[in-house]
Coordinates of C-alpha atoms in Angstrom, one line a residue:
M1 CA 1.8 -13.4 -26.5
R2 CA -0.2 -15.0 -23.6
A3 CA 1.5 -17.1 -20.8
T4 CA 0.0 -20.4 -21.9
E5 CA 1.4 -20.3 -25.4
T6 CA 4.8 -19.1 -24.2
L7 CA 4.9 -21.9 -21.6
K8 CA 4.1 -24.5 -24.3
K9 CA 7.0 -23.2 -26.5
R10 CA 9.4 -23.2 -23.6
F11 CA 8.3 -26.7 -22.7
E12 CA 9.0 -28.0 -26.2
A13 CA 12.3 -26.1 -26.3
R14 CA 13.5 -27.8 -23.1
L15 CA 12.5 -31.2 -24.4
S16 CA 14.8 -30.6 -27.4
R17 CA 17.7 -29.9 -25.1
V18 CA 17.5 -32.3 -22.2
A19 CA 16.8 -35.9 -21.6
I20 CA 13.6 -36.7 -19.7
S21 CA 14.3 -38.1 -16.2
S22 CA 11.3 -40.3 -15.3
A23 CA 12.8 -41.0 -11.8
I24 CA 14.3 -38.5 -9.4
E25 CA 18.2 -38.4 -9.5
I26 CA 21.0 -36.4 -8.2
N27 CA 23.8 -34.8 -10.3
D28 CA 26.1 -31.8 -10.2
T29 CA 23.2 -29.4 -10.8
G30 CA 21.0 -30.7 -8.0
L31 CA 18.0 -32.9 -7.5
I32 CA 16.5 -33.4 -11.0
F33 CA 13.2 -34.7 -12.2
G34 CA 11.2 -34.7 -15.4
A35 CA 12.2 -32.3 -18.2
G36 CA 15.2 -31.0 -16.3
T37 CA 13.0 -29.6 -13.4
V38 CA 15.4 -28.7 -10.5
L39 CA 13.7 -29.8 -7.2
A40 CA 16.6 -28.6 -5.2
R41 CA 19.9 -27.1 -6.3
M42 CA 23.4 -28.2 -5.4
K43 CA 25.4 -25.9 -3.3
R44 CA 28.9 -26.0 -1.8
D45 CA 29.9 -25.9 1.8
E46 CA 33.2 -24.2 3.1
S47 CA 35.2 -27.3 2.1
G48 CA 33.9 -27.3 -1.4
A49 CA 31.8 -30.3 -1.0
G50 CA 28.4 -30.3 -2.8
H51 CA 25.1 -30.9 -1.0
L52 CA 21.4 -30.2 -1.8
D53 CA 19.9 -26.9 -0.8
I54 CA 16.6 -28.5 0.5
D55 CA 13.5 -26.3 0.5
K56 CA 10.9 -28.9 1.7
C57 CA 7.8 -26.8 0.8
R58 CA 9.1 -26.3 -2.8
I59 CA 9.8 -30.0 -3.3
F60 CA 6.5 -31.0 -1.6
A61 CA 4.6 -28.8 -4.1
L62 CA 6.5 -29.9 -7.2
L63 CA 6.1 -33.6 -6.4
A64 CA 2.4 -33.1 -5.8
A65 CA 2.1 -31.4 -9.2
A66 CA 3.9 -34.2 -11.0
Y67 CA 2.0 -37.1 -9.3
G68 CA -1.3 -35.5 -8.9
R69 CA -1.2 -36.3 -5.2
T70 CA 0.8 -35.3 -2.2
V71 CA 3.7 -37.4 -1.1
S72 CA 4.6 -38.5 2.4
P73 CA 7.0 -36.1 4.2
D74 CA 9.0 -39.2 5.0
V75 CA 10.6 -38.9 1.6
F76 CA 12.6 -35.9 2.9
R77 CA 14.5 -38.3 5.3
H78 CA 15.8 -40.1 2.2
I79 CA 16.5 -36.9 0.3
E80 CA 18.5 -35.6 3.2
G81 CA 20.4 -38.9 3.5
A82 CA 21.1 -38.8 -0.2
S83 CA 22.4 -35.3 0.0
E84 CA 24.8 -36.4 2.9
Q85 CA 26.1 -39.3 0.7
W86 CA 26.7 -36.9 -2.1
R87 CA 28.6 -34.5 0.1
R88 CA 30.9 -37.4 1.2
G89 CA 31.6 -38.1 -2.4
D90 CA 29.5 -41.4 -2.6
T91 CA 27.5 -40.3 -5.7
A92 CA 26.4 -43.9 -6.5
L93 CA 25.3 -44.5 -2.9
A94 CA 23.4 -41.1 -3.0
N95 CA 21.2 -42.2 -5.9
I96 CA 20.7 -45.6 -4.3
R97 CA 19.6 -43.9 -1.0
L98 CA 17.3 -41.7 -3.0
A99 CA 15.6 -44.8 -4.4
F100 CA 14.6 -45.9 -1.0
A101 CA 12.2 -42.9 -0.9
G102 CA 9.9 -45.1 -3.0
L103 CA 8.8 -42.3 -5.3
P104 CA 7.2 -43.6 -8.5
R105 CA 8.5 -42.9 -12.0
V106 CA 6.7 -40.5 -14.3
E107 CA 6.5 -41.9 -17.8
D108 CA 3.7 -39.8 -19.4
R109 CA 4.0 -36.3 -20.7
T110 CA 1.1 -35.1 -18.5
G111 CA 3.0 -35.5 -15.3
I112 CA 6.2 -34.1 -16.9
Y113 CA 4.3 -31.1 -18.2
C114 CA 2.6 -30.5 -14.9
L115 CA 6.0 -30.5 -13.2
F116 CA 7.4 -28.0 -15.7
H117 CA 4.4 -25.8 -15.4
A118 CA 4.6 -25.9 -11.5
E119 CA 8.3 -25.0 -11.7
D120 CA 7.5 -22.1 -13.9
L121 CA 4.9 -20.7 -11.5
L122 CA 7.3 -21.0 -8.5
E123 CA 10.0 -19.1 -10.5
R124 CA 7.5 -16.3 -11.2
G125 CA 6.9 -15.9 -7.5
V126 CA 3.9 -18.1 -6.7
S127 CA 4.2 -19.6 -3.2
P128 CA 4.3 -23.4 -2.9
R129 CA 0.9 -23.3 -1.0
A130 CA -0.8 -21.2 -3.6
L131 CA 0.7 -23.5 -6.3
M132 CA -0.9 -26.5 -4.8
L133 CA -4.2 -24.7 -4.5
A134 CA -3.9 -23.8 -8.2
F135 CA -3.5 -27.4 -9.1
G136 CA -6.6 -28.3 -7.2
F137 CA -5.4 -29.6 -3.8
E138 CA -7.5 -29.1 -0.7
P139 CA -6.2 -26.3 1.6
E140 CA -5.7 -28.7 4.6
V141 CA -3.1 -30.6 2.6
T142 CA -1.1 -27.8 1.2
D143 CA 0.7 -27.1 4.5
L144 CA 3.6 -29.5 4.9
A145 CA 3.9 -28.8 8.6
K146 CA 0.3 -30.0 9.3
Y147 CA 0.0 -32.7 6.7
D148 CA -0.7 -36.2 8.0
P149 CA 1.9 -38.5 6.1
S150 CA -0.2 -41.6 6.6
Q151 CA -3.1 -40.5 4.4
P152 CA -2.4 -38.7 1.1
R153 CA -5.5 -37.1 -0.2
V154 CA -6.9 -36.8 -3.7
P155 CA -6.8 -33.4 -5.2
A156 CA -10.1 -31.5 -5.5
G157 CA -11.8 -31.7 -8.8
N158 CA -10.3 -35.1 -9.8
G159 CA -13.8 -36.8 -10.1
R160 CA -14.1 -37.9 -6.5
Q161 CA -15.6 -36.1 -3.7
S162 CA -13.3 -33.3 -2.5
G163 CA -11.2 -34.4 0.5
E164 CA -11.8 -38.2 -0.1
W165 CA -8.9 -40.2 1.2
G166 CA -6.9 -41.9 -1.7
S167 CA -4.6 -44.8 -1.9
G168 CA -0.9 -44.4 -2.2
G169 CA -1.1 -44.4 -6.0
G170 CA -1.3 -41.3 -8.3
A171 CA -4.7 -39.7 -8.5
P172 CA -6.3 -39.8 -12.0
R173 CA -6.4 -36.5 -13.9
S174 CA -9.9 -35.9 -14.6
T175 CA -11.1 -34.3 -18.0
E176 CA -14.5 -33.6 -16.5
P177 CA -15.4 -30.3 -15.0
A178 CA -16.0 -30.2 -11.3
H179 CA -19.6 -30.2 -10.1
S180 CA -21.1 -27.1 -8.5
G181 CA -19.8 -26.6 -5.0
S182 CA -16.4 -28.4 -5.6
A183 CA -13.2 -26.8 -6.9
A184 CA -13.6 -25.4 -10.4
V185 CA -11.0 -26.9 -12.7
T186 CA -10.0 -25.9 -16.2
I187 CA -8.0 -28.2 -18.5
V188 CA -5.8 -27.4 -21.5
P189 CA -4.0 -29.8 -23.9
V190 CA -0.4 -30.6 -23.1
P191 CA 1.6 -29.6 -26.1
T192 CA 2.3 -32.6 -28.3
G193 CA 2.6 -33.5 -32.0
R194 CA 0.1 -36.3 -31.8
E195 CA -3.2 -37.2 -30.2
S196 CA -2.7 -39.5 -27.2
K197 CA -4.8 -40.4 -24.2
G198 CA -3.9 -38.5 -21.1
N199 CA -2.3 -35.6 -22.8
E200 CA -4.1 -33.0 -20.7
A201 CA -3.0 -31.2 -17.5
F202 CA -4.6 -29.2 -14.9
V203 CA -3.5 -25.6 -15.2
G204 CA -5.5 -24.0 -12.5
A205 CA -8.2 -24.6 -10.0
V206 CA -10.4 -22.1 -8.1
G207 CA -11.9 -23.2 -4.8
A208 CA -15.6 -22.3 -5.2
R209 CA -17.1 -24.3 -2.4
T210 CA -19.5 -21.4 -1.5
G211 CA -20.2 -20.4 -5.2
I212 CA -18.3 -18.2 -7.7
N213 CA -19.6 -15.1 -6.0
A214 CA -17.5 -15.9 -3.0
F215 CA -14.5 -14.4 -4.9
L216 CA -16.2 -11.0 -5.0
A217 CA -16.0 -10.8 -1.1
E218 CA -12.8 -10.5 0.9
I219 CA -10.5 -13.4 0.1
A220 CA -7.2 -14.6 1.5
P221 CA -4.0 -13.5 -0.4
E222 CA -3.3 -17.1 -1.3
T223 CA -6.7 -17.5 -2.9
L224 CA -6.3 -14.2 -4.8
E225 CA -2.9 -15.3 -6.1
T226 CA -4.5 -18.6 -7.2
L227 CA -7.3 -16.8 -8.9
S228 CA -4.8 -14.6 -10.7
T229 CA -2.9 -17.6 -11.9
F230 CA -6.1 -19.2 -13.0
A231 CA -7.0 -16.1 -15.1
L232 CA -3.6 -16.2 -16.8
R233 CA -4.4 -19.4 -18.5
F234 CA -6.8 -17.6 -21.0
S235 CA -5.8 -15.6 -24.1
V236 CA -9.4 -14.9 -25.2
P237 CA -12.6 -14.1 -23.2
T238 CA -13.7 -17.3 -21.7
A239 CA -16.7 -18.6 -19.7
V240 CA -15.8 -21.3 -17.2
L241 CA -18.0 -22.7 -14.4
G242 CA -20.0 -19.6 -13.9
A243 CA -17.2 -17.2 -14.3
L244 CA -16.4 -14.9 -17.2
I245 CA -12.7 -14.3 -17.7
I246 CA -11.7 -11.2 -19.8
P247 CA -8.0 -11.3 -20.4
S248 CA -5.8 -8.3 -20.9
P249 CA -2.9 -8.4 -23.4
N250 CA -2.1 -4.9 -22.5
K251 CA -3.1 -3.4 -19.1
G252 CA -3.2 0.1 -20.4
I253 CA -5.9 -0.2 -23.1
I254 CA -9.6 0.0 -23.5
A255 CA -11.0 -3.5 -24.2
Q256 CA -14.4 -4.1 -25.7
G257 CA -16.5 -7.0 -27.2
T258 CA -19.2 -9.3 -26.1
L259 CA -19.2 -11.5 -23.1
P260 CA -18.2 -15.2 -23.7
D261 CA -21.3 -17.5 -24.0
H262 CA -23.5 -14.3 -23.8
P263 CA -23.2 -12.5 -27.1
D264 CA -26.3 -10.4 -26.4
V265 CA -24.3 -8.5 -23.7
S266 CA -21.4 -6.3 -24.8
Y267 CA -18.7 -4.9 -22.5
R268 CA -16.4 -1.9 -22.6
L269 CA -13.5 -2.0 -20.1
D270 CA -11.5 1.2 -19.5
R271 CA -8.6 -0.2 -17.4
P272 CA -6.7 3.1 -16.8
Q273 CA -10.0 4.6 -15.4
G274 CA -11.1 1.4 -13.7
L275 CA -14.6 1.6 -15.5
L276 CA -16.7 -1.1 -17.0
L277 CA -19.8 -0.6 -19.1
L278 CA -22.1 -3.5 -19.8
S279 CA -24.9 -3.1 -22.4
A280 CA -27.8 -5.3 -23.2
K281 CA -31.3 -5.1 -24.6
A282 CA -34.5 -5.4 -22.6
A283 CA -37.4 -7.5 -23.9
D284 CA -39.1 -4.4 -25.1
G285 CA -36.1 -3.4 -27.1
S286 CA -35.0 -0.6 -24.7
D287 CA -31.3 -0.3 -23.9
I288 CA -29.9 -1.5 -20.6
A289 CA -26.6 0.0 -19.3
I290 CA -24.7 -1.1 -16.2
H291 CA -21.9 1.1 -15.1
A292 CA -19.4 -0.5 -12.8
Q293 CA -16.3 1.0 -11.1
N294 CA -13.1 -0.6 -9.9
R295 CA -13.1 0.1 -6.1
N296 CA -10.0 -1.5 -4.5
G297 CA -10.0 -4.3 -6.9
I298 CA -13.7 -5.0 -6.9
F299 CA -16.0 -3.9 -9.8
V300 CA -19.1 -2.5 -8.2
D301 CA -22.4 -1.6 -9.9
V302 CA -22.5 2.2 -9.2
A303 CA -26.3 2.3 -9.3
T304 CA -26.8 -0.3 -6.6
G305 CA -23.4 -0.9 -4.9
T306 CA -23.6 -4.6 -6.0
R307 CA -20.3 -6.5 -6.6
I308 CA -20.1 -8.0 -10.0
G309 CA -16.5 -8.6 -10.8
R310 CA -12.9 -8.5 -9.6
D311 CA -9.7 -7.1 -11.1
L312 CA -6.9 -9.6 -11.4
Q313 CA -3.9 -7.5 -12.2
G314 CA -5.6 -6.2 -15.4
D315 CA -7.5 -9.3 -16.2
L316 CA -11.3 -9.1 -15.5
F317 CA -13.2 -11.8 -13.5
L318 CA -16.9 -11.4 -13.8
S319 CA -19.7 -13.3 -12.0
W320 CA -22.3 -14.1 -14.6
D321 CA -24.9 -14.6 -11.9
A322 CA -24.3 -11.1 -10.6
V323 CA -24.3 -9.6 -14.1
R324 CA -27.6 -11.5 -15.0
D325 CA -29.2 -10.3 -11.8
A326 CA -28.2 -6.7 -12.5
I327 CA -29.7 -6.9 -16.0
Q328 CA -32.9 -8.5 -14.8
A329 CA -33.4 -5.9 -12.1
R330 CA -33.2 -3.2 -14.6
E331 CA -35.4 -5.0 -17.0
D332 CA -38.1 -5.7 -14.5
K333 CA -37.7 -2.1 -13.1
S334 CA -37.8 -3.8 -9.7
P335 CA -36.8 -2.0 -6.5
Q336 CA -33.5 -3.7 -6.8
A337 CA -32.7 -1.6 -10.0
A338 CA -32.2 1.5 -7.8
P339 CA -31.6 2.1 -4.2
K340 CA -34.8 2.8 -2.1
S341 CA -35.4 6.4 -1.3
D342 CA -35.2 5.9 2.4
E343 CA -31.8 4.2 2.3
P344 CA -28.4 5.8 2.5
Q345 CA -26.8 4.1 -0.6
L346 CA -28.2 6.8 -3.0
C347 CA -24.7 8.2 -2.7
P348 CA -21.8 6.1 -4.2
A349 CA -19.3 4.7 -1.7
P350 CA -16.4 7.1 -1.1
V351 CA -13.3 6.6 -3.4
K352 CA -9.8 8.0 -3.5
D353 CA -10.0 11.6 -4.9
I354 CA -8.0 12.5 -7.9
P355 CA -4.8 14.3 -6.7
H356 CA -5.1 18.0 -7.5
G357 CA -2.4 19.5 -5.5
A358 CA -4.6 21.1 -2.9
K359 CA -2.9 22.8 0.0
N360 CA -3.9 22.4 3.6
P361 CA -6.4 25.3 3.8
A362 CA -8.3 23.8 0.9
L363 CA -8.1 20.3 2.3
N364 CA -9.2 21.6 5.8
Y365 CA -12.2 23.2 4.2
E366 CA -13.1 20.0 2.4
D367 CA -13.1 18.3 5.9
D368 CA -15.4 21.1 7.1
V369 CA -17.8 20.3 4.2
H370 CA -17.6 16.6 4.9
A371 CA -18.5 17.2 8.5
R372 CA -21.4 19.6 7.5
V373 CA -22.9 17.3 4.9
N374 CA -22.6 14.1 6.9
P375 CA -21.8 14.9 10.5
L376 CA -22.5 11.3 11.7
A377 CA -20.2 9.7 9.2
P378 CA -17.9 12.2 7.4
I379 CA -15.8 10.6 4.7
P380 CA -12.0 10.8 5.3
R381 CA -9.6 13.4 3.9
G382 CA -8.5 12.6 0.4
F383 CA -11.7 10.8 -0.5
A384 CA -14.6 11.9 -2.7
V385 CA -17.6 10.4 -4.4
M386 CA -17.8 9.5 -8.1
F387 CA -20.9 9.4 -10.3
M388 CA -20.8 7.9 -13.7
N389 CA -21.8 10.2 -16.5
P390 CA -24.7 8.2 -18.1
V391 CA -24.1 10.0 -21.5
T392 CA -20.3 9.6 -21.9
G393 CA -19.8 6.6 -19.5
R394 CA -16.9 8.6 -17.8
P395 CA -16.4 9.4 -14.1
V396 CA -17.2 12.7 -12.6
Y397 CA -16.0 13.5 -9.1
F398 CA -17.7 15.5 -6.3
D399 CA -16.4 16.3 -2.9
D400 CA -19.3 14.7 -1.1
C401 CA -23.0 13.7 -1.2
F402 CA -25.9 14.1 1.2
R403 CA -26.3 10.5 2.5
Y404 CA -28.9 10.8 5.3
A405 CA -32.1 12.8 5.5
G406 CA -31.1 14.1 9.0
D407 CA -28.1 15.8 7.4
L408 CA -30.1 18.2 5.2
V409 CA -29.9 21.0 7.8
D410 CA -29.9 23.9 5.2
G411 CA -33.2 22.7 3.6
D412 CA -31.9 23.4 0.0
M413 CA -30.9 19.9 -0.9
K414 CA -32.4 16.4 -0.9
K415 CA -30.8 13.0 -0.1
G416 CA -28.4 11.8 -2.7
D417 CA -27.5 15.2 -4.0
P418 CA -23.7 15.9 -4.5
V419 CA -21.8 18.9 -3.2
D420 CA -18.5 20.5 -4.0
A421 CA -16.2 22.5 -1.7
K422 CA -14.4 25.7 -2.8
G423 CA -11.8 26.7 -0.1
P424 CA -10.1 29.9 0.8
G425 CA -8.4 31.9 -2.0
Y426 CA -11.2 32.1 -4.6
A427 CA -12.2 35.6 -3.6
W428 CA -8.7 37.0 -4.5
L429 CA -8.5 34.9 -7.7
L430 CA -12.0 36.1 -8.8
L431 CA -11.9 39.8 -7.7
E432 CA -8.3 40.9 -7.8
S433 CA -6.0 38.7 -9.8
D434 CA -5.0 39.1 -13.4
H435 CA -6.4 35.6 -14.2
A436 CA -10.0 36.1 -12.9
E437 CA -11.6 35.3 -16.3
E438 CA -9.5 32.1 -16.7
V439 CA -10.6 31.0 -13.2
V440 CA -14.2 31.7 -14.0
Q441 CA -14.0 29.8 -17.3
N442 CA -12.5 26.7 -15.4
L443 CA -15.4 26.8 -12.9
I444 CA -17.9 27.0 -15.7
K445 CA -16.3 24.1 -17.4
Q446 CA -16.4 22.0 -14.1
A447 CA -20.0 23.1 -13.5
G448 CA -21.0 21.9 -17.1
K449 CA -19.5 18.4 -16.5
Q450 CA -21.2 18.1 -13.1
L451 CA -24.5 19.3 -14.3
E452 CA -24.6 16.9 -17.2
V453 CA -24.5 14.1 -14.5
T454 CA -27.0 15.6 -12.0
R455 CA -29.5 16.6 -14.8
A456 CA -29.4 13.1 -16.1
L457 CA -29.8 11.5 -12.7
G458 CA -32.4 14.1 -11.5
L459 CA -30.2 15.3 -8.7
G460 CA -29.5 18.8 -7.2
L461 CA -26.0 20.3 -6.9
K462 CA -24.5 22.5 -4.3
W463 CA -21.2 24.4 -4.2
S464 CA -20.0 25.6 -0.7
F465 CA -17.6 28.5 -0.7
A466 CA -15.3 29.5 2.3
E467 CA -15.6 33.1 1.3
E468 CA -18.8 35.1 1.0
A469 CA -17.4 37.4 -1.7
A470 CA -16.4 34.5 -3.8
A471 CA -19.8 32.9 -3.5
D472 CA -21.6 36.1 -4.5
A473 CA -19.3 36.6 -7.5
V474 CA -19.8 33.0 -8.8
R475 CA -23.6 33.1 -8.2
E476 CA -23.9 36.2 -10.2
R477 CA -21.8 34.8 -13.1
F478 CA -23.5 31.5 -13.1
E479 CA -27.0 33.2 -13.4
A480 CA -25.7 35.0 -16.4
E481 CA -24.4 31.7 -17.9
G482 CA -27.5 29.7 -17.3
L483 CA -26.1 27.7 -14.5
A484 CA -28.3 29.1 -11.8
E485 CA -29.6 25.6 -10.8
I486 CA -26.4 25.1 -8.9
V487 CA -27.0 26.2 -5.3
I488 CA -24.1 28.6 -4.4
A489 CA -23.7 28.8 -0.6
Y490 CA -21.4 30.5 1.8
M491 CA -20.1 28.3 4.7
P492 CA -17.3 29.9 6.7
P493 CA -14.4 27.6 7.5
R494 CA -14.2 26.2 11.0
R495 CA -11.5 27.9 13.1
R496 CA -8.7 25.6 14.2
K497 CA -6.6 25.9 17.3
R498 CA -3.5 26.5 15.4
E499 CA -5.1 29.4 13.6
R500 CA -6.0 31.2 16.9
K501 CA -3.6 33.9 18.1

């Protein structure tokens, strides 16, 4: 069950157990507000006297969620005074002192539910600052240490211009979507058994001042946390303010369907592999396929290197603008549909290689091939390049790819062609071991998978061997198997200092 439905049930369950406190009060549990929300817990000192464990950032964020506006930090002077009165045993005076804070009562379910929702997010590890961002507050008012107590601000997305100074009263909770360029806000009904005005609450806000595509670039951890919280609100694929949210009830499955609000575009998301396939029809009826790969949390169109989405702990955040542009580029057969022949992005960006237990001699030889193939910018150890198989939609890995025309020193490859490294040890395996045929069959199987990709993409393929005898043996066998289009080359390993005697 998704988080939103679970939260609603928990909210109703709590209302059935506790009395609603429309004003803040102190009791033996701590500082209580709303539907039993604990703003600050009671703890005991060495003498056994109770006093509040005051976390100002937590309280500041919770009160902001309840009122729809930030409160003056001056309230903490009264909360601390009330805590001291309680420690002395003057419980009645403690609540009287608390009243001097001047905090308004919360009578409607909207504020009570917002408070409960905010408490839930904090308990699940969301920071107070990220919580306030998620409820639509401007970044400059989420830091208690820097906040100006004389001028409480209106939360972003409440119907006024972002950052407009408000009065001391609670800001209205808008049911209108934010305009382009302001914070994007989604609203869901507060659980209730009857229809009533004001029974809606903000459950997330995404700061999109520079457009939804800003979330496909590098973003601060707090913003990423807010965006992840925002995505949790949806149990079905949803289109909201230029973003497409594809939720994941199970992070280890393949999800597929049509994009929300765009039923003419289907998707297939393989989460374990980090692969996304988008399919559409061109105006002439031909098929359009966009293959994207999850690279460090960003889904990248493997044909162009364009960012189109972001992984949010299994949920998928897509930019419709980016997806639409990718479809249009392919439909128009414009230069944007494929990298230009004189640009280095014919090769995919390096990605983490699949662990295969290679030992140092093999890894050293891979480094040698990296340096030979792209001497100006060799990719690091443990990385490879991944091409998407256009037929199966599955990834196929190669050790490297010729990125620059100046690196084609052997004259047998062209820019964009992949290459694989076969390190020391193959000569013995192929010519002397009892498992020679098994090794050959594994090489033939690998060659078949790689050729399926290179043939479909019109690329060449080169295998570099560290041993001449191994290269000769594989070349002869591949010719007999109809695999002669793979260029089999011998490139001796570079001698390293520790190998010299």
